[in-house]
CSV table of C-alpha atoms in Angstrom, one decimal:
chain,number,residue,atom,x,y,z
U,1,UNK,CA,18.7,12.8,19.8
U,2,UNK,CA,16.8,13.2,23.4
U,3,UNK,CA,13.4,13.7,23.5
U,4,UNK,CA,13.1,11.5,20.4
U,5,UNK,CA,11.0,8.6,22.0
U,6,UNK,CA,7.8,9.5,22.8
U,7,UNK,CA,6.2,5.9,23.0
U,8,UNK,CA,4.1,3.9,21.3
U,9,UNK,CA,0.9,5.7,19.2
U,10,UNK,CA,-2.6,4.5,20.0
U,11,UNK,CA,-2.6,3.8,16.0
U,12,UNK,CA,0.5,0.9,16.3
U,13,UNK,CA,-1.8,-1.1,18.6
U,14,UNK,CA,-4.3,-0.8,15.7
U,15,UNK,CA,-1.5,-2.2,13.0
U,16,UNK,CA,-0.8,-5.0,15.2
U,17,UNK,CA,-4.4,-6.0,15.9
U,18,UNK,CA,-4.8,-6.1,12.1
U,19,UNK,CA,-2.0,-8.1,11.7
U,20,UNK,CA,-3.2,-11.1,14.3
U,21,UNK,CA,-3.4,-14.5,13.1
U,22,UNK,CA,-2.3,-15.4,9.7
U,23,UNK,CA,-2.4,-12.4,7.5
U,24,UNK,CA,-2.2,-12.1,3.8
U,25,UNK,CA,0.5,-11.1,1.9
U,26,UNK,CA,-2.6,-8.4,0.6
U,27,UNK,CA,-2.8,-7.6,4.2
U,28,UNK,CA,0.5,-7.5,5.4
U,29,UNK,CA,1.4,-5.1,2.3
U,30,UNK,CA,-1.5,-3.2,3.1
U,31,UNK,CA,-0.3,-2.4,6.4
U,32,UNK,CA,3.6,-2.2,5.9
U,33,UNK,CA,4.4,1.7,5.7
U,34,UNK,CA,1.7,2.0,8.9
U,35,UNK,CA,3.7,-0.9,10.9
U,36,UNK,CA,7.5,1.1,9.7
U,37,UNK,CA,6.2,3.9,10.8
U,38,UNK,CA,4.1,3.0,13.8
U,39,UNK,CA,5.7,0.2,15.2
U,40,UNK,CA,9.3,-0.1,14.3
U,41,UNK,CA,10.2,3.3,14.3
U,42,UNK,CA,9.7,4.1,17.7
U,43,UNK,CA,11.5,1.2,18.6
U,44,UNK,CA,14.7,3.0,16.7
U,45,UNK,CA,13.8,6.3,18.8
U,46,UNK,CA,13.7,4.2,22.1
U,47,UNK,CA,16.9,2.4,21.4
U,48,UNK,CA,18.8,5.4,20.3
U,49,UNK,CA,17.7,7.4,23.4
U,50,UNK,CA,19.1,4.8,25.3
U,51,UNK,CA,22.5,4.8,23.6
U,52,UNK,CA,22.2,8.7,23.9
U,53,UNK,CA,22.3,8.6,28.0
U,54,UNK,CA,24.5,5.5,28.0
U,55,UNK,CA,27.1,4.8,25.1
U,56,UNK,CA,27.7,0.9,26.5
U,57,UNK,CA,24.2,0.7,24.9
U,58,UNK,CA,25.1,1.9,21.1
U,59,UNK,CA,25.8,-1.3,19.9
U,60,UNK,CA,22.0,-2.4,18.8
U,61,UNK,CA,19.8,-3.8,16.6
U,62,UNK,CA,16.0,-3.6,15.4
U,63,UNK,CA,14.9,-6.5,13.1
U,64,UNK,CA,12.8,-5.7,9.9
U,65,UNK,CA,9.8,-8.2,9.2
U,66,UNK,CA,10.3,-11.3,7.1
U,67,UNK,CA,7.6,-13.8,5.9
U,68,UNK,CA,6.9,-15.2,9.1
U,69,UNK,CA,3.7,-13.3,9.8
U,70,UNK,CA,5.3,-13.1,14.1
U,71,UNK,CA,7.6,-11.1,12.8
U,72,UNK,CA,4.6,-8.8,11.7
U,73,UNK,CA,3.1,-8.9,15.0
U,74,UNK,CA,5.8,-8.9,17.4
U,75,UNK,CA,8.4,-5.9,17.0
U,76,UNK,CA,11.6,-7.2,18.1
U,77,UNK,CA,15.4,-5.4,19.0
U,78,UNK,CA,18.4,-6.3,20.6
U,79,UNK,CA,20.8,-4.7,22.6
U,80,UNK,CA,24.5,-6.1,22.9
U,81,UNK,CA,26.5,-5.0,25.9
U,82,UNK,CA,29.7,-6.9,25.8
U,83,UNK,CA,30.7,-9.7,23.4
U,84,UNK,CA,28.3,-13.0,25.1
U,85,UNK,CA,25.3,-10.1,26.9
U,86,UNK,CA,22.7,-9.1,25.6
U,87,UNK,CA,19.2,-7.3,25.9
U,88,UNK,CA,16.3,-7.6,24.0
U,89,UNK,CA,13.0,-6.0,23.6
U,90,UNK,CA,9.8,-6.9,21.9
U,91,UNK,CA,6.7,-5.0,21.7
U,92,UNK,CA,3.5,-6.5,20.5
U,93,UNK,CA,-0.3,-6.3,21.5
U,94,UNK,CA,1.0,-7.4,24.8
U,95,UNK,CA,3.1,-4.7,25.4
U,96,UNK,CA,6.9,-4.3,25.7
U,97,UNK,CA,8.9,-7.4,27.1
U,98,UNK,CA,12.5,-6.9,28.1
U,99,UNK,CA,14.9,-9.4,28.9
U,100,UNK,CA,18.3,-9.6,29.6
U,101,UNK,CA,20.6,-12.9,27.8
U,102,UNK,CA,24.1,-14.4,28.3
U,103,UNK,CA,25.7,-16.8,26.1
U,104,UNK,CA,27.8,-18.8,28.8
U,105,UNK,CA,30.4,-20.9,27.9
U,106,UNK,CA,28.3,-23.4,25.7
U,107,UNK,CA,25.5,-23.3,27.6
U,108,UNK,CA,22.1,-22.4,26.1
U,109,UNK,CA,21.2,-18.3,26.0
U,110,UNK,CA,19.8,-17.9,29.6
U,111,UNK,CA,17.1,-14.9,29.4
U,112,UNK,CA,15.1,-13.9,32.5
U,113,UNK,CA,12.5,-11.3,32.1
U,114,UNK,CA,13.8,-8.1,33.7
U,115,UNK,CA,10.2,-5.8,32.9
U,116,UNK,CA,6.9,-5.7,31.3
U,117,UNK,CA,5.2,-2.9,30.9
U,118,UNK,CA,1.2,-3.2,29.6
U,119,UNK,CA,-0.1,-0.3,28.3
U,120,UNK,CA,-2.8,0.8,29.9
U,121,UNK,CA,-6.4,-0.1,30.8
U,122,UNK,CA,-7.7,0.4,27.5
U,123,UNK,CA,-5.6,-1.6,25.6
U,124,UNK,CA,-5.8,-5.4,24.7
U,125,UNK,CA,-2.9,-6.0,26.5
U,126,UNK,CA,-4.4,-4.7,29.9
U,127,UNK,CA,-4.9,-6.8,32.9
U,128,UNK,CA,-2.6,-9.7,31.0
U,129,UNK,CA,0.3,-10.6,33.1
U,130,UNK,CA,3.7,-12.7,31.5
U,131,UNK,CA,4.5,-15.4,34.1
């Protein structure tokens, strides 16, 4: 499946920005098939790239949207690495945060930002920096 990720349309930007703030449920079905297709499916393409150059990354998952209108706006996906590591991605208006997660011995889930990448100057997400 290389050469299957391409990225992130200009359009899923546009999905997102109509799904700010509390959406309908008029809006949020308005918009579903656009946000499948714009938004979560690229994440699948991303995610299986990476398992395709790497097979200690097959073991993955992309969550679907619930309710909760976040989970409209913030496309999220995890990546599990061993049985207590873990990876996971979100992309939102904000761009694409990924962080890296390990369940240690009863301890809460430590996750450290690992790389943010904003997309570009045109973008609401440009010039916006996660601390």
């Amino acid at each position: 499946m290389r050469g299957q990720f391409t990225g992130w349309p200009e359009q899923a930007m546009d999905v997102l920005w109509q799904l700010q703030g509390e959406p309908t449920h008029a809006t949020r079905e308005r918009y579903r098939a656009d946000r499948e297709r714009l938004v979560r499916q690229p994440m699948i393409a991303l995610l299986n790239e990476i398992a395709d150059t790497d097979p200690r990354y097959e073991d993955f998952s992309v969550w679907h949207y619930r309710t909760d209108s976040w989970w409209w706006q913030h496309q999220g996906a995890v990546i599990r690495l061993g049985r207590k590591i873990e990876i996971s991605l979100r992309f939102a208006l904000d761009g694409l945060l990924i962080q890296g997660g390990a369940h240690l011995q009863r301890r809460p889930v430590v996750h450290r930002p690992i790389f943010v990448r904003h997309l570009g100057q045109g973008s609401p997400a440009a010039g916006r920096r996660r601390p």
